[in-house]
């Protein structure tokens, strides 16, 4: 019987996160103050984040120790299994070897707790009593709720009202771990009340939810704010994924030619790919690392590299990123986790330096890939995860076409148990192709008056 | 760092199922023909089940080989992890050691695929093209859909219309694995059409759904029927759970004093407990094995031991079981998998012989146990699974009260990702106590004219 899952023991959970900044030939450009357009230092983040996370945000140390308390909570689901996709290989009749790292085994069903647990820990260490955040579809809010519960901290989640009303089960999941979930805009904040007064029937937006969560953190000494992607420290924490995968492939006496992960803000991709990019930078290997984004939100494949706001309403520092413009509104695809206008700073610089690749997949192709995977491997993937599957299938088909055997690794970042409505839409023929017109991208970019990068 | 999960490798997946009948001091009484009330032989089952499963239903062999093809599919999620519940122990401040076997890691989220895969395999071996079944809440239908998909067989699921309408996501999950799902009663069968003609607005029942699935199998040569609990071969297949748990506890150099599992038809309990009862019978050990049932459906704690029908409309052979009467209608608790009027034949005989124990838990206590578990261990349990947790908590509290350290093992048979509505009801105060009145039980039993057992 062939071994399907390559497992590690809990003692093999990595004890350091990998910081790719140490190895980057061109370091990321600094964030700029939104008003003065001057570079800002770590202090500007102090009202929102604990000092240890701010240090991690700017550190150039190559390795950052993972506290035992964090590894202890990781051990609830980590090390996550690495699967050899025998079923998918057979279905595709490909000479390629396909592996996937399965992050859906976490209690919240995705890779998000990898950073949520770390962030909650450092906040707890610095005496923070309450963490606030925003959530759209709910994966990030669930992860932070889970993490705060473990450290006996309060968690306040501002959930876009549209999601709050339409996805009650993610809200209940957060409640189960003791979090307070507010439909945003809410009466709990100045920002929320103001918007409700003006637009009492609004369904909210991620931008508004961010404003509410940030306001609560900025105006309460015992409260901080947490973000689930984009920032450097979030990417850092996610490197646990790729480090484990590397150990697991070494156990299987294999090494990937291609590493693939879905791309939203970048933490998913960073998590799997950075430890392999390290091998490229350190040892001159030539592992291709591919970010998979939706054609409906193609910042990496069709965006521009310039300074832009991290949020949609222009409150955050200006970040050097591939962006479609912070006012860009992606089509309402089910892969909510990938509907973000920009790419995190590190990943953007890596793409600029051609150290990584990017591809975009249409919504319909993504669901077809998801179904193919569910039927050949047995696991129903989240729509976000299915983007990585679509890229892996394309690469495996190329192998077949050219009669070469490559080793492909992708991040199956989450299961689809909370996404059955999306599959229902697929079966009912409601999933359609979403190609953004060049005019729309140009129009969104034309609105930007943020600094260019030469 | 303390090790939380005790893991086995895929090569340690047991290669035999354990058949407790071989070791039982009193063998189960034979099933009776519903008309003649005479014992029936294996041939009576031939129209519905493949011969290999019928052989397993009646075999007295102690061990039954698990085919490599079945073990290969098991390896998608097996061996399942055994957790030491450090978080729960701390929360309860108990001297007890608590372990749980987590079956929610299967692609369908429960222990059901352990038998679904085996049943699909034997059907495939005998040239069956299509398997039919009924499903209520959907766990069993999902498991059979998953299993049939792997063997390229058709799967037809008759889903009680009430569930079909109210739980669309379980239906979509089955579709994702390629199954056809009919709301029952349906136009696809004679039985369904007849009922629809008479009661066009009926919401269906499990009894009707069984009639439809059985009719399809009985009237098509290439079609068989499958059951997800109660029968001996189903219990046999589930013993993979307890065998793995035994190996895992041996690795931890431990042995349980108490083994606990939720009780619906018996396969969940049998799966975990039978390999430990084997130690009691073979080696004279004294491991307490406790079945956890809901107070709203208390067949083990308040039912009678006599012959009764396995279904609610009196089509099946008469089985010697603890029963509340086949017309007993349990309160609509969320633990749908435990709402069955009778107990499987083997478990009933074991209880009669005082080789196992049974306890009942109120709905409200069960949800409180579920929340306690979710917050201390991180995993949100299915309401069915929370029954076992409630028993484990009671046992651990007894240990604390008497200052003794016992080792407690329970079956966490499934996660609660598809049960968030149940938790929502809990948070909204809609979960109420369900105590069945003695009058109701007596009235239900008074309707029986089936043979008594002395």
mmCIF file of C-alpha atoms in Angstrom, chain A residues 34-366:
data_model
loop_
_atom_site.group_PDB
_atom_site.id
_atom_site.type_symbol
_atom_site.label_atom_id
_atom_site.label_comp_id
_atom_site.label_asym_id
_atom_site.label_seq_id
_atom_site.Cartn_x
_atom_site.Cartn_y
_atom_site.Cartn_z
ATOM 1 C CA UNK A 34 -0.678 58.977 4.335
ATOM 2 C CA UNK A 35 -0.553 62.728 4.942
ATOM 3 C CA UNK A 36 3.102 63.742 4.689
ATOM 4 C CA UNK A 37 4.080 60.952 2.278
ATOM 5 C CA UNK A 38 7.265 60.601 4.360
ATOM 6 C CA UNK A 39 8.569 57.182 5.502
ATOM 7 C CA UNK A 40 7.114 56.171 8.830
ATOM 8 C CA UNK A 41 8.830 54.235 11.575
ATOM 9 C CA UNK A 42 7.609 51.435 13.814
ATOM 10 C CA UNK A 43 6.293 53.918 16.396
ATOM 11 C CA UNK A 44 3.421 54.873 14.128
ATOM 12 C CA UNK A 45 2.020 51.374 14.629
ATOM 13 C CA UNK A 46 2.220 51.418 18.423
ATOM 14 C CA UNK A 47 -1.383 52.471 19.126
ATOM 15 C CA UNK A 48 -2.649 49.445 17.201
ATOM 16 C CA UNK A 49 -0.181 46.606 17.687
ATOM 17 C CA UNK A 50 1.901 45.240 20.571
ATOM 18 C CA UNK A 51 5.587 46.104 20.403
ATOM 19 C CA UNK A 52 6.781 42.563 19.753
ATOM 20 C CA UNK A 53 4.676 42.335 16.583
ATOM 21 C CA UNK A 54 5.902 45.757 15.466
ATOM 22 C CA UNK A 55 9.460 44.500 15.926
ATOM 23 C CA UNK A 56 8.644 41.450 13.842
ATOM 24 C CA UNK A 57 7.149 43.724 11.200
ATOM 25 C CA UNK A 58 10.485 45.477 10.646
ATOM 26 C CA UNK A 59 13.072 42.942 11.727
ATOM 27 C CA UNK A 60 15.808 41.837 9.339
ATOM 28 C CA UNK A 61 16.711 38.827 11.477
ATOM 29 C CA UNK A 62 16.518 35.720 9.352
ATOM 30 C CA UNK A 63 14.882 33.537 12.007
ATOM 31 C CA UNK A 64 12.401 34.457 14.728
ATOM 32 C CA UNK A 65 11.842 32.074 17.657
ATOM 33 C CA UNK A 66 8.370 30.582 18.001
ATOM 34 C CA UNK A 67 7.374 30.667 21.679
ATOM 35 C CA UNK A 68 6.585 27.307 23.255
ATOM 36 C CA UNK A 69 3.136 28.551 24.220
ATOM 37 C CA UNK A 70 2.380 29.164 20.550
ATOM 38 C CA UNK A 71 3.787 25.805 19.465
ATOM 39 C CA UNK A 72 1.674 24.189 22.159
ATOM 40 C CA UNK A 73 -1.529 25.568 20.626
ATOM 41 C CA UNK A 74 -0.260 24.800 17.122
ATOM 42 C CA UNK A 75 -0.099 21.176 18.269
ATOM 43 C CA UNK A 76 -3.902 21.009 18.311
ATOM 44 C CA UNK A 77 -3.671 20.564 14.536
ATOM 45 C CA UNK A 78 -0.004 20.885 13.550
ATOM 46 C CA UNK A 79 2.093 19.536 11.975
ATOM 47 C CA UNK A 80 -0.510 19.471 9.226
ATOM 48 C CA UNK A 81 -0.353 16.514 6.837
ATOM 49 C CA UNK A 82 1.381 16.587 3.468
ATOM 50 C CA UNK A 83 -0.573 14.487 0.979
ATOM 51 C CA UNK A 84 0.701 12.787 -2.131
ATOM 52 C CA UNK A 85 -2.229 13.316 -4.535
ATOM 53 C CA UNK A 86 -2.338 9.828 -6.024
ATOM 54 C CA UNK A 87 -6.015 10.200 -6.848
ATOM 55 C CA UNK A 88 -5.587 13.487 -8.712
ATOM 56 C CA UNK A 89 -2.494 12.235 -10.556
ATOM 57 C CA UNK A 90 -4.475 9.231 -11.760
ATOM 58 C CA UNK A 91 -7.451 11.347 -12.756
ATOM 59 C CA UNK A 92 -5.203 13.666 -14.799
ATOM 60 C CA UNK A 93 -3.149 10.766 -16.167
ATOM 61 C CA UNK A 94 -0.062 12.911 -15.639
ATOM 62 C CA UNK A 95 3.570 11.906 -15.217
ATOM 63 C CA UNK A 96 3.843 14.706 -12.628
ATOM 64 C CA UNK A 97 4.068 13.990 -8.919
ATOM 65 C CA UNK A 98 1.609 16.180 -7.033
ATOM 66 C CA UNK A 99 1.733 16.951 -3.325
ATOM 67 C CA UNK A 100 -0.478 19.192 -1.251
ATOM 68 C CA UNK A 101 -0.125 20.609 2.219
ATOM 69 C CA UNK A 102 -3.515 20.463 3.932
ATOM 70 C CA UNK A 103 -4.201 23.399 6.247
ATOM 71 C CA UNK A 104 -7.930 22.642 6.518
ATOM 72 C CA UNK A 105 -7.225 20.435 9.553
ATOM 73 C CA UNK A 106 -7.106 23.486 11.831
ATOM 74 C CA UNK A 107 -10.130 24.022 14.095
ATOM 75 C CA UNK A 108 -11.292 26.947 11.978
ATOM 76 C CA UNK A 109 -10.629 25.124 8.710
ATOM 77 C CA UNK A 110 -7.869 27.238 7.173
ATOM 78 C CA UNK A 111 -4.284 28.436 7.628
ATOM 79 C CA UNK A 112 -5.411 31.617 9.408
ATOM 80 C CA UNK A 113 -4.890 30.382 13.005
ATOM 81 C CA UNK A 114 -1.132 30.085 12.325
ATOM 82 C CA UNK A 115 -0.860 33.835 12.735
ATOM 83 C CA UNK A 116 -3.936 34.406 14.916
ATOM 84 C CA UNK A 117 -2.451 32.297 17.703
ATOM 85 C CA UNK A 118 0.890 34.101 17.496
ATOM 86 C CA UNK A 119 -0.736 37.523 17.475
ATOM 87 C CA UNK A 120 -2.983 36.706 20.425
ATOM 88 C CA UNK A 121 0.022 35.400 22.342
ATOM 89 C CA UNK A 122 2.106 38.568 21.934
ATOM 90 C CA UNK A 123 -0.849 40.753 22.820
ATOM 91 C CA UNK A 124 -1.434 38.700 25.960
ATOM 92 C CA UNK A 125 2.252 39.020 26.889
ATOM 93 C CA UNK A 126 1.946 42.787 26.790
ATOM 94 C CA UNK A 127 -1.141 42.903 28.963
ATOM 95 C CA UNK A 128 -3.693 43.538 26.243
ATOM 96 C CA UNK A 129 -7.195 42.526 27.342
ATOM 97 C CA UNK A 130 -9.102 42.744 24.089
ATOM 98 C CA UNK A 131 -8.304 42.363 20.392
ATOM 99 C CA UNK A 132 -10.485 43.821 17.684
ATOM 100 C CA UNK A 133 -10.598 42.936 14.024
ATOM 101 C CA UNK A 134 -12.785 43.033 10.954
ATOM 102 C CA UNK A 135 -13.944 40.050 8.966
ATOM 103 C CA UNK A 136 -15.698 39.578 5.651
ATOM 104 C CA UNK A 137 -16.504 35.973 4.901
ATOM 105 C CA UNK A 138 -15.440 35.031 8.404
ATOM 106 C CA UNK A 139 -12.303 32.887 8.170
ATOM 107 C CA UNK A 140 -10.079 35.463 9.810
ATOM 108 C CA UNK A 141 -12.611 36.401 12.468
ATOM 109 C CA UNK A 142 -13.006 32.725 13.354
ATOM 110 C CA UNK A 143 -9.260 32.239 13.629
ATOM 111 C CA UNK A 144 -8.800 35.226 15.925
ATOM 112 C CA UNK A 145 -11.779 34.151 18.059
ATOM 113 C CA UNK A 146 -10.247 30.704 18.464
ATOM 114 C CA UNK A 147 -6.861 32.196 19.368
ATOM 115 C CA UNK A 148 -8.147 34.776 21.862
ATOM 116 C CA UNK A 149 -10.254 32.126 23.590
ATOM 117 C CA UNK A 150 -7.127 30.088 24.255
ATOM 118 C CA UNK A 151 -5.417 32.996 25.972
ATOM 119 C CA UNK A 152 -8.553 34.115 27.864
ATOM 120 C CA UNK A 153 -8.724 37.404 25.989
ATOM 121 C CA UNK A 154 -11.786 39.180 24.693
ATOM 122 C CA UNK A 155 -12.232 39.237 20.950
ATOM 123 C CA UNK A 156 -14.410 41.768 19.135
ATOM 124 C CA UNK A 157 -15.127 41.082 15.499
ATOM 125 C CA UNK A 158 -16.691 43.658 13.197
ATOM 126 C CA UNK A 159 -18.340 41.602 10.490
ATOM 127 C CA UNK A 160 -19.559 43.245 7.302
ATOM 128 C CA UNK A 161 -23.344 43.366 7.715
ATOM 129 C CA UNK A 162 -23.979 41.646 4.399
ATOM 130 C CA UNK A 163 -21.945 38.644 5.589
ATOM 131 C CA UNK A 164 -23.367 38.895 9.097
ATOM 132 C CA UNK A 165 -26.858 38.494 7.669
ATOM 133 C CA UNK A 166 -26.047 35.945 4.960
ATOM 134 C CA UNK A 167 -23.404 33.802 6.682
ATOM 135 C CA UNK A 168 -24.752 33.346 10.208
ATOM 136 C CA UNK A 169 -22.815 30.129 10.790
ATOM 137 C CA UNK A 170 -19.406 31.753 10.730
ATOM 138 C CA UNK A 171 -20.742 34.199 13.318
ATOM 139 C CA UNK A 172 -22.006 31.343 15.492
ATOM 140 C CA UNK A 173 -18.611 29.668 15.188
ATOM 141 C CA UNK A 174 -16.997 32.821 16.581
ATOM 142 C CA UNK A 175 -19.572 32.961 19.403
ATOM 143 C CA UNK A 176 -18.799 29.335 20.223
ATOM 144 C CA UNK A 177 -15.265 30.405 21.051
ATOM 145 C CA UNK A 178 -16.639 33.286 23.096
ATOM 146 C CA UNK A 179 -16.114 36.204 20.694
ATOM 147 C CA UNK A 180 -18.443 39.177 20.395
ATOM 148 C CA UNK A 181 -19.473 39.728 16.799
ATOM 149 C CA UNK A 182 -20.953 43.035 15.656
ATOM 150 C CA UNK A 183 -22.652 43.624 12.340
ATOM 151 C CA UNK A 184 -20.722 46.496 10.771
ATOM 152 C CA UNK A 185 -21.569 49.353 10.714
ATOM 153 C CA UNK A 186 -22.499 49.032 14.378
ATOM 154 C CA UNK A 187 -23.636 51.282 17.200
ATOM 155 C CA UNK A 188 -20.508 50.347 19.146
ATOM 156 C CA UNK A 189 -18.237 52.910 17.485
ATOM 157 C CA UNK A 190 -18.279 56.534 16.443
ATOM 158 C CA UNK A 191 -17.477 55.534 12.878
ATOM 159 C CA UNK A 192 -20.304 53.031 12.817
ATOM 160 C CA UNK A 193 -22.871 55.373 14.322
ATOM 161 C CA UNK A 194 -21.975 58.100 11.864
ATOM 162 C CA UNK A 195 -22.466 55.843 8.888
ATOM 163 C CA UNK A 196 -25.680 54.360 10.276
ATOM 164 C CA UNK A 197 -27.077 57.847 10.760
ATOM 165 C CA UNK A 198 -26.354 58.723 7.155
ATOM 166 C CA UNK A 199 -27.102 55.327 5.572
ATOM 167 C CA UNK A 200 -29.320 53.359 7.969
ATOM 168 C CA UNK A 201 -29.822 50.549 5.444
ATOM 169 C CA UNK A 202 -26.205 50.051 4.385
ATOM 170 C CA UNK A 203 -24.938 46.477 4.098
ATOM 171 C CA UNK A 204 -21.471 47.639 5.164
ATOM 172 C CA UNK A 205 -18.050 47.083 3.669
ATOM 173 C CA UNK A 206 -14.674 45.777 4.752
ATOM 174 C CA UNK A 207 -13.422 49.365 4.780
ATOM 175 C CA UNK A 208 -16.074 50.416 7.292
ATOM 176 C CA UNK A 209 -15.435 47.341 9.427
ATOM 177 C CA UNK A 210 -11.722 48.152 9.538
ATOM 178 C CA UNK A 211 -12.542 51.700 10.644
ATOM 179 C CA UNK A 212 -14.643 50.379 13.495
ATOM 180 C CA UNK A 213 -12.103 47.819 14.680
ATOM 181 C CA UNK A 214 -9.260 50.348 14.483
ATOM 182 C CA UNK A 215 -11.260 53.003 16.333
ATOM 183 C CA UNK A 216 -11.954 50.630 19.197
ATOM 184 C CA UNK A 217 -8.266 49.723 19.473
ATOM 185 C CA UNK A 218 -6.981 53.283 19.108
ATOM 186 C CA UNK A 219 -9.337 54.671 21.729
ATOM 187 C CA UNK A 220 -8.896 52.005 24.435
ATOM 188 C CA UNK A 221 -5.606 51.436 26.235
ATOM 189 C CA UNK A 222 -6.312 47.784 26.942
ATOM 190 C CA UNK A 223 -7.335 47.022 23.359
ATOM 191 C CA UNK A 224 -5.278 46.298 20.241
ATOM 192 C CA UNK A 225 -6.081 45.506 16.645
ATOM 193 C CA UNK A 226 -5.097 42.496 14.501
ATOM 194 C CA UNK A 227 -4.817 41.900 10.762
ATOM 195 C CA UNK A 228 -5.042 38.517 9.040
ATOM 196 C CA UNK A 229 -2.883 39.078 5.966
ATOM 197 C CA UNK A 230 -0.803 41.626 4.011
ATOM 198 C CA UNK A 231 1.568 42.688 6.837
ATOM 199 C CA UNK A 232 5.082 41.292 7.173
ATOM 200 C CA UNK A 233 4.584 39.697 10.593
ATOM 201 C CA UNK A 234 1.529 37.834 9.341
ATOM 202 C CA UNK A 235 3.560 36.375 6.463
ATOM 203 C CA UNK A 236 6.334 35.536 8.897
ATOM 204 C CA UNK A 237 4.016 33.433 11.065
ATOM 205 C CA UNK A 238 2.644 31.560 8.092
ATOM 206 C CA UNK A 239 6.102 30.277 7.101
ATOM 207 C CA UNK A 240 5.451 27.418 9.492
ATOM 208 C CA UNK A 241 3.547 25.861 6.563
ATOM 209 C CA UNK A 242 6.387 25.761 4.067
ATOM 210 C CA UNK A 243 8.966 24.763 6.651
ATOM 211 C CA UNK A 244 6.906 21.734 7.580
ATOM 212 C CA UNK A 245 6.312 20.920 3.916
ATOM 213 C CA UNK A 246 10.036 21.037 3.253
ATOM 214 C CA UNK A 247 10.730 18.593 6.091
ATOM 215 C CA UNK A 248 7.976 16.333 4.827
ATOM 216 C CA UNK A 249 9.241 16.314 1.255
ATOM 217 C CA UNK A 250 12.731 15.549 2.504
ATOM 218 C CA UNK A 251 11.236 12.561 4.321
ATOM 219 C CA UNK A 252 9.707 11.488 1.015
ATOM 220 C CA UNK A 253 13.121 12.036 -0.587
ATOM 221 C CA UNK A 254 11.607 14.574 -2.949
ATOM 222 C CA UNK A 255 11.903 18.281 -3.742
ATOM 223 C CA UNK A 256 9.381 20.401 -5.643
ATOM 224 C CA UNK A 257 9.999 21.892 -9.071
ATOM 225 C CA UNK A 258 6.899 24.048 -8.711
ATOM 226 C CA UNK A 259 5.310 25.508 -5.551
ATOM 227 C CA UNK A 260 1.800 26.956 -5.829
ATOM 228 C CA UNK A 261 -0.525 28.799 -3.466
ATOM 229 C CA UNK A 262 -3.696 30.878 -3.713
ATOM 230 C CA UNK A 263 -3.190 34.606 -3.464
ATOM 231 C CA UNK A 264 -5.345 37.097 -1.565
ATOM 232 C CA UNK A 265 -3.202 39.462 0.476
ATOM 233 C CA UNK A 266 -0.202 37.162 0.365
ATOM 234 C CA UNK A 267 0.041 35.289 3.670
ATOM 235 C CA UNK A 268 -1.175 32.000 2.230
ATOM 236 C CA UNK A 269 1.342 32.157 -0.599
ATOM 237 C CA UNK A 270 4.123 33.449 1.644
ATOM 238 C CA UNK A 271 3.456 30.675 4.114
ATOM 239 C CA UNK A 272 4.085 27.870 1.681
ATOM 240 C CA UNK A 273 6.491 29.505 -0.771
ATOM 241 C CA UNK A 274 8.972 31.595 1.248
ATOM 242 C CA UNK A 275 10.843 28.600 2.730
ATOM 243 C CA UNK A 276 11.335 27.312 -0.820
ATOM 244 C CA UNK A 277 12.364 30.720 -2.166
ATOM 245 C CA UNK A 278 14.978 30.610 0.587
ATOM 246 C CA UNK A 279 16.485 27.577 -1.131
ATOM 247 C CA UNK A 280 16.546 29.491 -4.418
ATOM 248 C CA UNK A 281 18.279 32.457 -2.795
ATOM 249 C CA UNK A 282 20.641 30.473 -0.582
ATOM 250 C CA UNK A 283 21.527 27.515 -2.742
ATOM 251 C CA UNK A 284 20.791 28.784 -6.232
ATOM 252 C CA UNK A 285 17.979 26.323 -6.727
ATOM 253 C CA UNK A 286 15.393 26.987 -9.367
ATOM 254 C CA UNK A 287 12.063 26.185 -7.724
ATOM 255 C CA UNK A 288 9.260 28.043 -9.473
ATOM 256 C CA UNK A 289 6.882 29.681 -7.008
ATOM 257 C CA UNK A 290 3.501 30.611 -8.458
ATOM 258 C CA UNK A 291 0.792 32.762 -6.873
ATOM 259 C CA UNK A 292 -2.763 31.903 -8.020
ATOM 260 C CA UNK A 293 -5.204 34.779 -8.113
ATOM 261 C CA UNK A 294 -8.738 35.164 -9.504
ATOM 262 C CA UNK A 295 -9.161 36.866 -12.897
ATOM 263 C CA UNK A 296 -11.771 39.014 -11.166
ATOM 264 C CA UNK A 297 -9.135 40.539 -8.871
ATOM 265 C CA UNK A 298 -5.874 40.343 -10.847
ATOM 266 C CA UNK A 299 -3.505 42.653 -8.966
ATOM 267 C CA UNK A 300 -0.424 40.534 -9.600
ATOM 268 C CA UNK A 301 -1.077 39.806 -13.270
ATOM 269 C CA UNK A 302 -2.683 43.100 -14.309
ATOM 270 C CA UNK A 303 -2.082 45.603 -11.514
ATOM 271 C CA UNK A 304 0.669 48.225 -11.196
ATOM 272 C CA UNK A 305 3.512 48.480 -8.681
ATOM 273 C CA UNK A 306 3.122 51.740 -6.772
ATOM 274 C CA UNK A 307 2.251 53.102 -3.363
ATOM 275 C CA UNK A 308 -1.345 52.579 -2.328
ATOM 276 C CA UNK A 309 -3.481 52.372 0.774
ATOM 277 C CA UNK A 310 -3.924 48.990 2.419
ATOM 278 C CA UNK A 311 -7.590 49.678 3.089
ATOM 279 C CA UNK A 312 -10.375 50.907 0.858
ATOM 280 C CA UNK A 313 -10.957 54.218 2.589
ATOM 281 C CA UNK A 314 -7.398 55.494 2.783
ATOM 282 C CA UNK A 315 -6.656 55.406 6.513
ATOM 283 C CA UNK A 316 -3.599 53.135 6.579
ATOM 284 C CA UNK A 317 0.004 54.000 5.762
ATOM 285 C CA UNK A 318 0.833 53.950 2.064
ATOM 286 C CA UNK A 319 2.409 50.648 1.073
ATOM 287 C CA UNK A 320 4.555 49.793 -1.967
ATOM 288 C CA UNK A 321 2.437 47.102 -3.610
ATOM 289 C CA UNK A 322 1.011 45.647 -6.750
ATOM 290 C CA UNK A 323 -2.451 47.123 -6.738
ATOM 291 C CA UNK A 324 -5.608 47.588 -8.743
ATOM 292 C CA UNK A 325 -6.276 50.785 -6.799
ATOM 293 C CA UNK A 326 -7.825 50.841 -3.336
ATOM 294 C CA UNK A 327 -11.217 51.745 -4.780
ATOM 295 C CA UNK A 328 -11.275 48.698 -7.033
ATOM 296 C CA UNK A 329 -14.359 46.591 -6.338
ATOM 297 C CA UNK A 330 -13.914 42.959 -7.412
ATOM 298 C CA UNK A 331 -16.849 40.890 -8.646
ATOM 299 C CA UNK A 332 -18.636 39.084 -5.792
ATOM 300 C CA UNK A 333 -16.927 35.702 -6.312
ATOM 301 C CA UNK A 334 -17.249 33.082 -3.582
ATOM 302 C CA UNK A 335 -13.507 33.097 -2.878
ATOM 303 C CA UNK A 336 -13.985 36.072 -0.575
ATOM 304 C CA UNK A 337 -10.498 35.647 0.838
ATOM 305 C CA UNK A 338 -8.970 36.610 -2.514
ATOM 306 C CA UNK A 339 -11.031 39.767 -3.092
ATOM 307 C CA UNK A 340 -8.357 42.228 -2.025
ATOM 308 C CA UNK A 341 -7.167 45.082 -4.190
ATOM 309 C CA UNK A 342 -3.452 44.869 -3.371
ATOM 310 C CA UNK A 343 -0.616 42.473 -2.664
ATOM 311 C CA UNK A 344 1.471 42.501 0.502
ATOM 312 C CA UNK A 345 4.710 44.460 0.398
ATOM 313 C CA UNK A 346 7.195 41.576 0.440
ATOM 314 C CA UNK A 347 5.427 39.565 -2.219
ATOM 315 C CA UNK A 348 5.105 42.652 -4.393
ATOM 316 C CA UNK A 349 8.861 43.245 -4.249
ATOM 317 C CA UNK A 350 9.539 39.575 -5.036
ATOM 318 C CA UNK A 351 7.288 39.758 -8.080
ATOM 319 C CA UNK A 352 8.905 43.012 -9.160
ATOM 320 C CA UNK A 353 12.280 41.249 -8.933
ATOM 321 C CA UNK A 354 10.937 38.263 -10.898
ATOM 322 C CA UNK A 355 11.645 35.894 -8.030
ATOM 323 C CA UNK A 356 8.083 34.601 -8.154
ATOM 324 C CA UNK A 357 5.404 34.149 -10.828
ATOM 325 C CA UNK A 358 1.685 34.817 -10.872
ATOM 326 C CA UNK A 359 -1.248 33.385 -12.810
ATOM 327 C CA UNK A 360 -4.949 34.166 -12.787
ATOM 328 C CA UNK A 361 -7.838 31.717 -13.009
ATOM 329 C CA UNK A 362 -11.397 32.258 -14.000
ATOM 330 C CA UNK A 363 -14.106 31.510 -11.457
ATOM 331 C CA UNK A 364 -15.633 28.730 -13.529
ATOM 332 C CA UNK A 365 -12.298 26.957 -14.089
ATOM 333 C CA UNK A 366 -11.661 27.206 -10.372
#
